[in-house]
XYZ file of C-alpha atoms in Angstrom:
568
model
C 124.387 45.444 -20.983
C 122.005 44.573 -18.479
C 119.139 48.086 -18.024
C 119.192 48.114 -14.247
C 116.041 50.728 -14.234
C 114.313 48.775 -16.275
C 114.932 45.910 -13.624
C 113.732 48.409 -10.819
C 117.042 50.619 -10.076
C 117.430 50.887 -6.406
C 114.601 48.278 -5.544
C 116.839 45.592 -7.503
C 120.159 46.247 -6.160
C 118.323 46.388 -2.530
C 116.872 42.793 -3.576
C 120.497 41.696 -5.017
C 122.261 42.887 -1.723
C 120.041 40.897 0.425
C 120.515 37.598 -2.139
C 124.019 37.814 -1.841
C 123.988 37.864 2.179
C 121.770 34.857 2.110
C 123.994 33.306 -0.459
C 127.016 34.020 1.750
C 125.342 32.265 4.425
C 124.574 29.295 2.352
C 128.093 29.209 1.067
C 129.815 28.926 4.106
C 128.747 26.006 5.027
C 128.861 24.320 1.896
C 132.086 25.166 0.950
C 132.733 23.253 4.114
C 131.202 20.306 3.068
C 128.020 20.719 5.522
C 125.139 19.963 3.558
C 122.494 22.293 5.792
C 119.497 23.909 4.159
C 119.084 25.931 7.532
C 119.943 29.088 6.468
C 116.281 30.379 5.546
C 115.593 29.337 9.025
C 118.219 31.852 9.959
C 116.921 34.472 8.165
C 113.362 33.730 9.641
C 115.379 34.436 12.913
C 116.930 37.249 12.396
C 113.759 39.040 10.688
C 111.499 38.266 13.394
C 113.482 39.262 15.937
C 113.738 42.675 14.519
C 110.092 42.822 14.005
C 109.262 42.231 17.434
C 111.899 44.774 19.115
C 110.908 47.356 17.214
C 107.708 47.317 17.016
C 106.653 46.101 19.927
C 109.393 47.001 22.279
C 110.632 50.045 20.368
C 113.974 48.883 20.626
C 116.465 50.604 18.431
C 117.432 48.818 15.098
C 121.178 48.927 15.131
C 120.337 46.581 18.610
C 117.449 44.561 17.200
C 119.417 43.606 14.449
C 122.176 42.236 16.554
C 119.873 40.384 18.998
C 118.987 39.035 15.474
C 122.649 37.770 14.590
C 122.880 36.379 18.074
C 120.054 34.421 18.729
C 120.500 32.676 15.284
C 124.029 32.119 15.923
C 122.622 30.116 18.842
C 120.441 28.239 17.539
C 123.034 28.069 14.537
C 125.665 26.445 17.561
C 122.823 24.179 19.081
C 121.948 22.643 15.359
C 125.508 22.366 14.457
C 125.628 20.334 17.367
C 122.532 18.235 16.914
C 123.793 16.979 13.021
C 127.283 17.175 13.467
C 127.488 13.582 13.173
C 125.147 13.479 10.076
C 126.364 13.542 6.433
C 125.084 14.619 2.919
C 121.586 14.106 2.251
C 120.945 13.310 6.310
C 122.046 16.582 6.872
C 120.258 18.400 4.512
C 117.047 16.519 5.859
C 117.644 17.405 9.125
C 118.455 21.098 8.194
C 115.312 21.241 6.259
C 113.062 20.009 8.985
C 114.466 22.809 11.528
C 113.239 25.404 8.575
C 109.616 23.695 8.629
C 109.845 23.809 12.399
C 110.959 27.477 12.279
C 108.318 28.156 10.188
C 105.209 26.250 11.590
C 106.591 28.196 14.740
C 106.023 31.703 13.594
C 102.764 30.455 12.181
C 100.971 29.172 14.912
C 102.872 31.553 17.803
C 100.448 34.327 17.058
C 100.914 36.398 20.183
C 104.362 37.345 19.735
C 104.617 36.895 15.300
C 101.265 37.749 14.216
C 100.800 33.927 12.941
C 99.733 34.200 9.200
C 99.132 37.812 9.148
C 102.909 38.311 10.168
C 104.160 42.068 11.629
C 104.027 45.505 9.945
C 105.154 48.748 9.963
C 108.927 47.658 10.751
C 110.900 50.535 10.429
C 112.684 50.996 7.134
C 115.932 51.387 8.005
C 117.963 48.994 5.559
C 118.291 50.966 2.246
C 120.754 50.698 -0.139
C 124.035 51.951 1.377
C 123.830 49.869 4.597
C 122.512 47.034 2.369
C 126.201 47.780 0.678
C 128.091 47.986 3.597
C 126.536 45.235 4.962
C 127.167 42.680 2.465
C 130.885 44.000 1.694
C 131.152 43.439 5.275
C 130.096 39.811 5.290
C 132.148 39.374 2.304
C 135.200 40.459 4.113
C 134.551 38.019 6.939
C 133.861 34.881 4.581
C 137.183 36.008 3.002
C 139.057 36.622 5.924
C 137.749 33.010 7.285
C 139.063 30.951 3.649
C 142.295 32.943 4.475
C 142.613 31.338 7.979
C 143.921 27.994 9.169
C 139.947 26.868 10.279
C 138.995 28.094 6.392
C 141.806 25.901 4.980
C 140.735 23.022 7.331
C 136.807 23.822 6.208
C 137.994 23.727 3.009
C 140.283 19.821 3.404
C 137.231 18.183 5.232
C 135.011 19.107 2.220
C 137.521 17.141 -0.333
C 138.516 14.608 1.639
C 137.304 13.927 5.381
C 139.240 10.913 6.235
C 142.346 12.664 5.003
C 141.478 16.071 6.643
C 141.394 13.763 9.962
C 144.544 11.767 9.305
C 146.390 15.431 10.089
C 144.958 16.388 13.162
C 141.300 18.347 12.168
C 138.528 17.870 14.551
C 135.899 17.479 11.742
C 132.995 18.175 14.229
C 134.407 21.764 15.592
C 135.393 22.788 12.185
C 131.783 21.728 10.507
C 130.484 23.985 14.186
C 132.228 26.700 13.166
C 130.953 27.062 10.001
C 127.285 26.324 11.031
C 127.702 28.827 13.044
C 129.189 31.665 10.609
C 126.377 30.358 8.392
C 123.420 31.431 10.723
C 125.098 34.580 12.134
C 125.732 35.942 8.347
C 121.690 34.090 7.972
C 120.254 35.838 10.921
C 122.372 39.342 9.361
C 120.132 38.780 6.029
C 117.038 37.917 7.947
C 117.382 41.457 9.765
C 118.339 43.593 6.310
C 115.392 41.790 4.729
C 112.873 42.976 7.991
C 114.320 46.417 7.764
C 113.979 46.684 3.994
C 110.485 45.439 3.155
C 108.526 47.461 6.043
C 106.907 43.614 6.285
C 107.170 40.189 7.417
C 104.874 36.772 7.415
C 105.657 33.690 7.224
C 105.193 33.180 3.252
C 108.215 35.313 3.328
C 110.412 32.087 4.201
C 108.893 29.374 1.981
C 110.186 26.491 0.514
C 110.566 28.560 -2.439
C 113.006 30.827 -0.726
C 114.870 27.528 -0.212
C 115.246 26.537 -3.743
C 116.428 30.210 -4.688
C 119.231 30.206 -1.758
C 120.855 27.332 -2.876
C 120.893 27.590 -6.652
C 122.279 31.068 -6.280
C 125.381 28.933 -4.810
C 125.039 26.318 -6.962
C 125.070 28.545 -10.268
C 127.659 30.769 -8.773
C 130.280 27.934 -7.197
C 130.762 26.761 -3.898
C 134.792 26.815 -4.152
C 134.492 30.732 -4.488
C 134.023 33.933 -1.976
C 132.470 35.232 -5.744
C 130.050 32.246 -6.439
C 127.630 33.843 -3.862
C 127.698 37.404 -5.686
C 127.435 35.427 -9.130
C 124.861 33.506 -7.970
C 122.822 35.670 -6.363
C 122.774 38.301 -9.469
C 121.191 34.978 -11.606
C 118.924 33.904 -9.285
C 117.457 37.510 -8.740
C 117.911 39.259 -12.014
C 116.556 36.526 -14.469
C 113.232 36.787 -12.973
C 113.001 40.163 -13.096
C 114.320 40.184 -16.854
C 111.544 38.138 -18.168
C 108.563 39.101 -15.805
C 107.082 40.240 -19.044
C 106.697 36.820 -19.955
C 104.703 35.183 -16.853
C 103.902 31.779 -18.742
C 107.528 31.522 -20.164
C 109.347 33.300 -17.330
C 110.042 29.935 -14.988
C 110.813 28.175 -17.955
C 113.308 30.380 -19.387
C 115.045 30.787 -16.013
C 115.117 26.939 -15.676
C 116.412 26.662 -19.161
C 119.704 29.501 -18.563
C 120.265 27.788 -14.821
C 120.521 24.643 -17.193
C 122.744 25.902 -19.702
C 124.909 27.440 -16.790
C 125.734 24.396 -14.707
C 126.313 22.733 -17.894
C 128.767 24.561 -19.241
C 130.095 25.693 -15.944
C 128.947 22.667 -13.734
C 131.783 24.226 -10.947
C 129.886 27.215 -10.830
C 130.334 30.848 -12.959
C 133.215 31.508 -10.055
C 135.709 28.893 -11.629
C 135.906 30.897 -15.024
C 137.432 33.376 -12.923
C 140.123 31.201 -11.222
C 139.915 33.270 -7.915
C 139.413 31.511 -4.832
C 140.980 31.502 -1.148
C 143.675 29.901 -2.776
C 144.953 32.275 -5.081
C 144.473 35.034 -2.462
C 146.345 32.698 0.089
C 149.470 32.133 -2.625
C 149.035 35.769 -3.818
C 149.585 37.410 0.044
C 151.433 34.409 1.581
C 153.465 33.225 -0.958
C 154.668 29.852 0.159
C 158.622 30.518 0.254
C 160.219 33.710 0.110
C 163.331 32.708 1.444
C 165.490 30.153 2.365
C 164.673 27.845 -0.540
C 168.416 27.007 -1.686
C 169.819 25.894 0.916
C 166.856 23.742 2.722
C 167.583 20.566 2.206
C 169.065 17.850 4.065
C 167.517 15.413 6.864
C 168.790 18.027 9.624
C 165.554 20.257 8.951
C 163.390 17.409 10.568
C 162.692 18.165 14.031
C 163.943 14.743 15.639
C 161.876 13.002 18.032
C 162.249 13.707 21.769
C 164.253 10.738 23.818
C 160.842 10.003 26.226
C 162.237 6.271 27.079
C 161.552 4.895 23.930
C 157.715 5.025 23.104
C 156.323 1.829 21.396
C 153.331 1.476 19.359
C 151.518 -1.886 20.258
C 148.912 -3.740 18.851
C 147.584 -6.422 21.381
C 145.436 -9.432 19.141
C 143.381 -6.879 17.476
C 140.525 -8.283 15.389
C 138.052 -6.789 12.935
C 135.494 -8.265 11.396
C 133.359 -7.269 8.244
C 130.246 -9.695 8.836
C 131.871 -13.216 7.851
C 135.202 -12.021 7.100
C 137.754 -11.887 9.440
C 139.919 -9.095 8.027
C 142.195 -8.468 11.026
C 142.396 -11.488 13.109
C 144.315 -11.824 16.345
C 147.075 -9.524 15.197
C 149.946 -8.560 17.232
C 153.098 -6.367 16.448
C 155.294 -3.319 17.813
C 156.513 -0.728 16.628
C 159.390 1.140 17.997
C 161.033 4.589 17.832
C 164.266 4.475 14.969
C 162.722 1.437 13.634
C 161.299 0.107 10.292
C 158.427 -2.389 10.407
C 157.670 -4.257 7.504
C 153.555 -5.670 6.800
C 153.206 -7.776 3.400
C 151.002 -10.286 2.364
C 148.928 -11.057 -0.410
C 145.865 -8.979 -1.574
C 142.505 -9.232 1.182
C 145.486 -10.134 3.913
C 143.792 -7.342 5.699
C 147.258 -5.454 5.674
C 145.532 -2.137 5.131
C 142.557 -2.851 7.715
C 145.590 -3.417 10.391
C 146.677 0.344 9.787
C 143.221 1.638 9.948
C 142.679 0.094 13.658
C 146.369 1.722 14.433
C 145.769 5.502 12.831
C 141.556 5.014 14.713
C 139.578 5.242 11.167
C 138.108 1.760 12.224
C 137.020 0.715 15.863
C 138.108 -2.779 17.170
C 136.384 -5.683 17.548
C 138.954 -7.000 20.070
C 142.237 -6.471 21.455
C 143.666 -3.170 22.366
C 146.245 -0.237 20.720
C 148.636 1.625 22.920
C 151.038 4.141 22.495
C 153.692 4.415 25.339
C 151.462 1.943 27.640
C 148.604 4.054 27.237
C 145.267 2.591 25.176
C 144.229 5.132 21.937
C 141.618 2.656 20.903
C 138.973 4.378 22.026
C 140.060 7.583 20.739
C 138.585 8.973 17.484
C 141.117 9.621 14.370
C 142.392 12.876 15.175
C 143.133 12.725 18.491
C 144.975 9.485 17.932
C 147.044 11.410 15.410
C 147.334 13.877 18.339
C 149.365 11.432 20.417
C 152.027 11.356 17.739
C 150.712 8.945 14.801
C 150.572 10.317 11.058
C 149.467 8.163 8.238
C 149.476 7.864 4.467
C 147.015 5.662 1.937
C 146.466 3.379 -0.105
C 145.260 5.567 -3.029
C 146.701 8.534 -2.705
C 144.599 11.332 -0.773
C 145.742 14.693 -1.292
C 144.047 17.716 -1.679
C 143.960 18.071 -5.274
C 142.622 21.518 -5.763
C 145.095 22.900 -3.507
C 148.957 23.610 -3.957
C 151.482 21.085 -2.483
C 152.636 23.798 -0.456
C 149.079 24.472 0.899
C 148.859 20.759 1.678
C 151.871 20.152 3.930
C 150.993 23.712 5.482
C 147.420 22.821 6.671
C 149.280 19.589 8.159
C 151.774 21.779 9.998
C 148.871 23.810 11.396
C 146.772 20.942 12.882
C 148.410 17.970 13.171
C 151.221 19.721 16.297
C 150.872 20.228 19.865
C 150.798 24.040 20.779
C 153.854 23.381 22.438
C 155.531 22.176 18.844
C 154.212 25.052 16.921
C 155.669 27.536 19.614
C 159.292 25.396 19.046
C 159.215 26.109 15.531
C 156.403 27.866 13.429
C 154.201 26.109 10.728
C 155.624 27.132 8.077
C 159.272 26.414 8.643
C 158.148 23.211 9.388
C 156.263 22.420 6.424
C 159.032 23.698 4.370
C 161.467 21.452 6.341
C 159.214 18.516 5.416
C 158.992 19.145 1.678
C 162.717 20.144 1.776
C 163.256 16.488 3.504
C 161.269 14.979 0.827
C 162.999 16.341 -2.262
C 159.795 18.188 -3.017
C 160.299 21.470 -2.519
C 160.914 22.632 -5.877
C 156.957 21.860 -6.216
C 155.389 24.104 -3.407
C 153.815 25.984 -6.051
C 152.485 23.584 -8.078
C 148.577 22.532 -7.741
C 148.536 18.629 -6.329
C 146.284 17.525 -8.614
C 148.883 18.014 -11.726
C 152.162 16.464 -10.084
C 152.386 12.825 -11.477
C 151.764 10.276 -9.261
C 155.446 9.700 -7.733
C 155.572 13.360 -6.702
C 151.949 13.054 -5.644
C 152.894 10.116 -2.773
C 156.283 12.581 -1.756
C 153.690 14.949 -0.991
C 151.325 13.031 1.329
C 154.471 11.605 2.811
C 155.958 15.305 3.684
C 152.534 15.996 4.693
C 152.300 13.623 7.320
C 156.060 14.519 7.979
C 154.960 17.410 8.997
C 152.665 17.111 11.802
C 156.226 16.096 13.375
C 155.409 12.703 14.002
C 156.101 9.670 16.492
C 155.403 6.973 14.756
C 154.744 6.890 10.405
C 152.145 4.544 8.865
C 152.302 4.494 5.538
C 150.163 2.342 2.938
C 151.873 0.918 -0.204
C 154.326 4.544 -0.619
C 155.773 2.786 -3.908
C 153.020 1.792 -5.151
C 153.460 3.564 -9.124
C 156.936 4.203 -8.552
C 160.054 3.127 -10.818
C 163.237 1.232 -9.102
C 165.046 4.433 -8.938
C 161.789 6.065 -7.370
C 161.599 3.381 -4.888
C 165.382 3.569 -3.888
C 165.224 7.526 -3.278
C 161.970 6.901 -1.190
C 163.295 4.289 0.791
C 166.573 6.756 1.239
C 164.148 8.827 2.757
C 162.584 6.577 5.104
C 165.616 5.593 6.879
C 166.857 9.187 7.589
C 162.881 9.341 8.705
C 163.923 6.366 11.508
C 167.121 7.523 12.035
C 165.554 10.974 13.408
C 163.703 8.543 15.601
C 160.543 8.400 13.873
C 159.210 4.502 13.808
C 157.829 3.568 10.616
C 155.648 0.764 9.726
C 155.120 0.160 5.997
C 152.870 -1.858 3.796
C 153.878 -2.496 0.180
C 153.471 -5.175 -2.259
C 157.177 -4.751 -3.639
C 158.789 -7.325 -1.456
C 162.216 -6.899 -2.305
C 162.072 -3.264 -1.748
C 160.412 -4.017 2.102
C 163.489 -6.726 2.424
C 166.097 -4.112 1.586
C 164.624 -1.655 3.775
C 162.898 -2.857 6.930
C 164.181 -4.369 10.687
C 161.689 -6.326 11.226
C 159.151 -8.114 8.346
C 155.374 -9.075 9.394
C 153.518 -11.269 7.319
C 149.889 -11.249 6.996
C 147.546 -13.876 5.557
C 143.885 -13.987 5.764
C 144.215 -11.950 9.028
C 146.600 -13.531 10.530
C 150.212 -12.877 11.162
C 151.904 -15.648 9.905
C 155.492 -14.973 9.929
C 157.716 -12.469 12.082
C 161.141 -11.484 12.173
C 164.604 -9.911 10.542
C 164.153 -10.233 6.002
C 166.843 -12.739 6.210
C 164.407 -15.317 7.873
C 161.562 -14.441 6.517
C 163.097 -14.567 2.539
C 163.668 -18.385 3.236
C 160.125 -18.914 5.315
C 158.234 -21.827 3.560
C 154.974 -20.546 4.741
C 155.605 -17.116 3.142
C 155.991 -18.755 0.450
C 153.161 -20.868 0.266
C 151.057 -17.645 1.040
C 152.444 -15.498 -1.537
C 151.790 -18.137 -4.165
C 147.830 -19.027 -2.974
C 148.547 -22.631 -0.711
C 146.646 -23.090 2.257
C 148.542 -22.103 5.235
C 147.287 -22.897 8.709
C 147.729 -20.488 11.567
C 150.485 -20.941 13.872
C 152.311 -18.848 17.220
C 154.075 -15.976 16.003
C 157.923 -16.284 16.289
C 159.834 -15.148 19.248
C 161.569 -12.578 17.218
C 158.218 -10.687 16.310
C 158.643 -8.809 19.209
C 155.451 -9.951 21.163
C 154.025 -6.486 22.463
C 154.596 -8.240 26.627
C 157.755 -8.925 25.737
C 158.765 -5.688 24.335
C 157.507 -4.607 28.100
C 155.073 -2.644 27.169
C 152.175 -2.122 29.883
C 148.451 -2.454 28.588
């Protein structure tokens, strides 16, 4: 057992207390997926700030420290702003040049920091039991946040952002929000740290302290409240332990932070299994009641009769340098209806439902639900007016439950109006229950097999209570029987008045199941109408077995988007 007087008694657990607060900080938004480096910056914030009120203002420390925690949350909002539509390594670069500039700041701004010399005799008020406080305090709030819808969302956009959008989530608030939980907790540490060490220069926020912040999260684990508190206890207490040793000690800590992530490379948090989670499944256990007798198509809510909305697609075109993956393509979609899109592999069948669900911009032509153009709009707001999607290769949340996954849908992907009509979680449940998957609400996504796995992101983008259902080879893996059930599902889907376009590869199954078949080849719709013509159409034959097929005018029973009198 580890001598804490021999470590320094109060003097380490001081040091420890203010590691995990910095560590929290750093967590946050990495757990997130926001690669930011900005939280010594933060800290640089919130010390200074209480250096100058109370020394040179005399302004008590209870209010210096939270003119700290504001004016880094600030900044915090303003830089969250600035690389919100960075990613990984661009983010961390930009994070990291805000330290330097935070730093060269206090450095050369001598008449209010001190420059190199810094600012003394800061009142010691940050001892050990606010330290404690303090940091089970910020604990509590990183908790509380994992435990909330924005936390689960935080959590979806760091596994999967393109999924996490398909639903609903606003990927630039969510990564704001926790930029900005980052630097208040930052600026919180930055304050303890002024109050604790009676001093502060700039040395105090080197690159070093850097390095330190983010291996404590590293070694500790990112998908864990308890990585930071792991962490943190490494990163300060291995020094310490071999400071006898000055020539060995940075080698020895180098060589155990090693051995660590290799033999934990998710962090010493996953041995312990406990995670948002568990806590969400242990105090919100996904169905209490009710779970008998849910079943049945009746638990969808069924669409609204608004005139009969139609998803259009006017000659959109996308190119990818010399290839023309969506070329001049036309269709509609309306409500109760089943759209069929096949074609051979590179048609650009899956390209046509990224320019419908907004992952992709167009080159040409225009989108419109109800007569109004969503082309312009980014992902989640055009799953906002009433489109939900599924993919190619299946894109669930694999760490989380099923349940968790068709809840976080529930939560963002509905109008405030819809949630109001019925609550997220009865609708969630309705979804699974409409899917045949309730049975598996408890069980992690990752370790259903495959079939169950696409049932899932089906119910999940059932349950944003959706217009119109794209969905992107949903039997792909599945047996006959599989692929019978599913399609049993998607016509009580369209007979709730849900239209459905679906891409698949099993043409037989699309024949038995759809109104109206589309036929793509090399970008081009080629063939358009009811299976029974298309089963006999010499060009979709000639397609599906590699001949050269030239263009031609789609058919009139494609249901040309003017015809269908729908307005642009």
């Amino acid at each position: 057992m580890i001598n804490f007087a021999a470590l320094g008694g109060a003097g380490f657990l001081e040091a420890l207390l203010i590691a995990v607060l910095a560590a929290l900080s750093q967590y946050v938004v990495l757990r997130a997926g926001v690669f930011s480096l900005g939280t010594v910056g933060f800290m640089a914030i919130g010390a200074y700030t209480v250096a100058v009120l109370t020394v040179k203002y005399h302004v008590a420390p209870p209010l210096a420290v939270l003119c700290g925690i504001l004016l880094a949350t600030i900044v915090g909002v303003a830089l969250g702003a600035l690389v919100g539509k960075l990613r990984g390594a661009y983010q961390g670069i930009a994070t990291l040049s805000f330290v330097l500039v935070v730093e060269r700041i206090i450095a050369l701004w001598e008449s209010v920091t001190g420059g190199p010399f810094g600012i003394t005799s800061i009142p010691l008020f940050a001892r050990y039991g606010l330290l404690l406080a303090t940091a089970a305090g910020a604990l509590i709030i990183v908790i509380a946040l994992e435990l909330t819808p924005t936390g689960r969302k935080q959590s979806a956009v760091r596994i999967d952002e393109l999924a996490a959008a398909s639903f609903g989530t606003n990927v630039a608030w969510v990564n704001l929000v926790a930029m900005s939980v980052s630097a208040a907790i930052g600026g919180l540490a930055g304050a303890m740290m002024a109050g604790n060490q009676f001093a502060v220069d700039p040395t105090a926020f080197s690159f070093g302290l850097i390095i330190a912040t983010l291996a404590a999260v590293i070694i500790g684990g990112y998908r864990s409240f308890l990585g930071p508190l792991f962490g943190a206890f490494v990163v300060v207490a291995l020094p310490l332990l071999f400071s006898r040793h000055q020539i060995l000690a940075s080698t020895i800590v180098a060589i155990v932070t090693i051995l660590i992530l290799g033999f934990a490379p998710r962090g010493l948090a996953a041995l312990t299994r406990l995670d948002g989670e568990f806590l969400l499944r242990l105090f919100k256990g996904p169905l209490r009641e009710n779970r008998a007798g849910s079943s049945g198509p009746s638990l969808l809510m069924p669409v609204s009769n608004d005139g009969g909305r139609v998803l259009a697609a006017f000659e959109i075109a996308r190119a990818y340098g010399a290839v023309r993956a969506v070329d001049g393509v036309s269709l509609t979609i309306e409500s109760g209806q089943i759209v069929g899109l096949i074609g051979p592999n590179g048609a650009g069948k899956t390209s046509v439902i990224n320019l419908l669900a907004g992952v992709v911009r167009l080159d040409d032509g225009r989108v419109t639900v109800g007569g109004q153009r969503i082309d312009t709009l980014p992902a989640y707001l055009v799953q906002r007016q009433g489109i939900a999607r599924t993919f190619q290769a299946c894109r669930l949340f694999h760490e989380h439950s099923a349940w968790s996954n068709v809840l976080l849908a529930a939560t963002s992907g509905r109008s405030r109006s819809q949630r109001r009509e019925r609550p997220d979680r009865a609708c969630a449940q309705a979804a699974m229950a409409f899917t045949g998957c309730l049975d598996l609400a408890d069980r992690r996504a990752g370790d259903l097999p495959y079939a169950f796995q696409r049932r899932i992101e089906i119910a999940r983008a059932l349950a944003c209570e959706p217009r119109f259902l794209l969905l992107d080879e949903p039997a792909a893996g599945m047996t006959q029987s599989e692929a019978t059930d599913l399609g049993d599902v998607l016509r009580r889907t369209a007979a709730q008045g849900v239209g459905v376009l679906v891409v698949d590869h099993n043409v037989p199954w699309i024949l038995s199941l759809c109104d109206i078949v589309n036929v793509q080849h090399m970008g081009k719709i080629i063939a358009c109408g009811p299976p029974a013509a298309i089963r006999g159409d010499p060009q979709v034959i000639s397609a599906y077995i590699g001949g050269y097929v030239e263009a031609h005018e789609p058919s009139s029973e494609c249901g040309n988007a003017n015809e269908a009198g729908v307005g642009a």
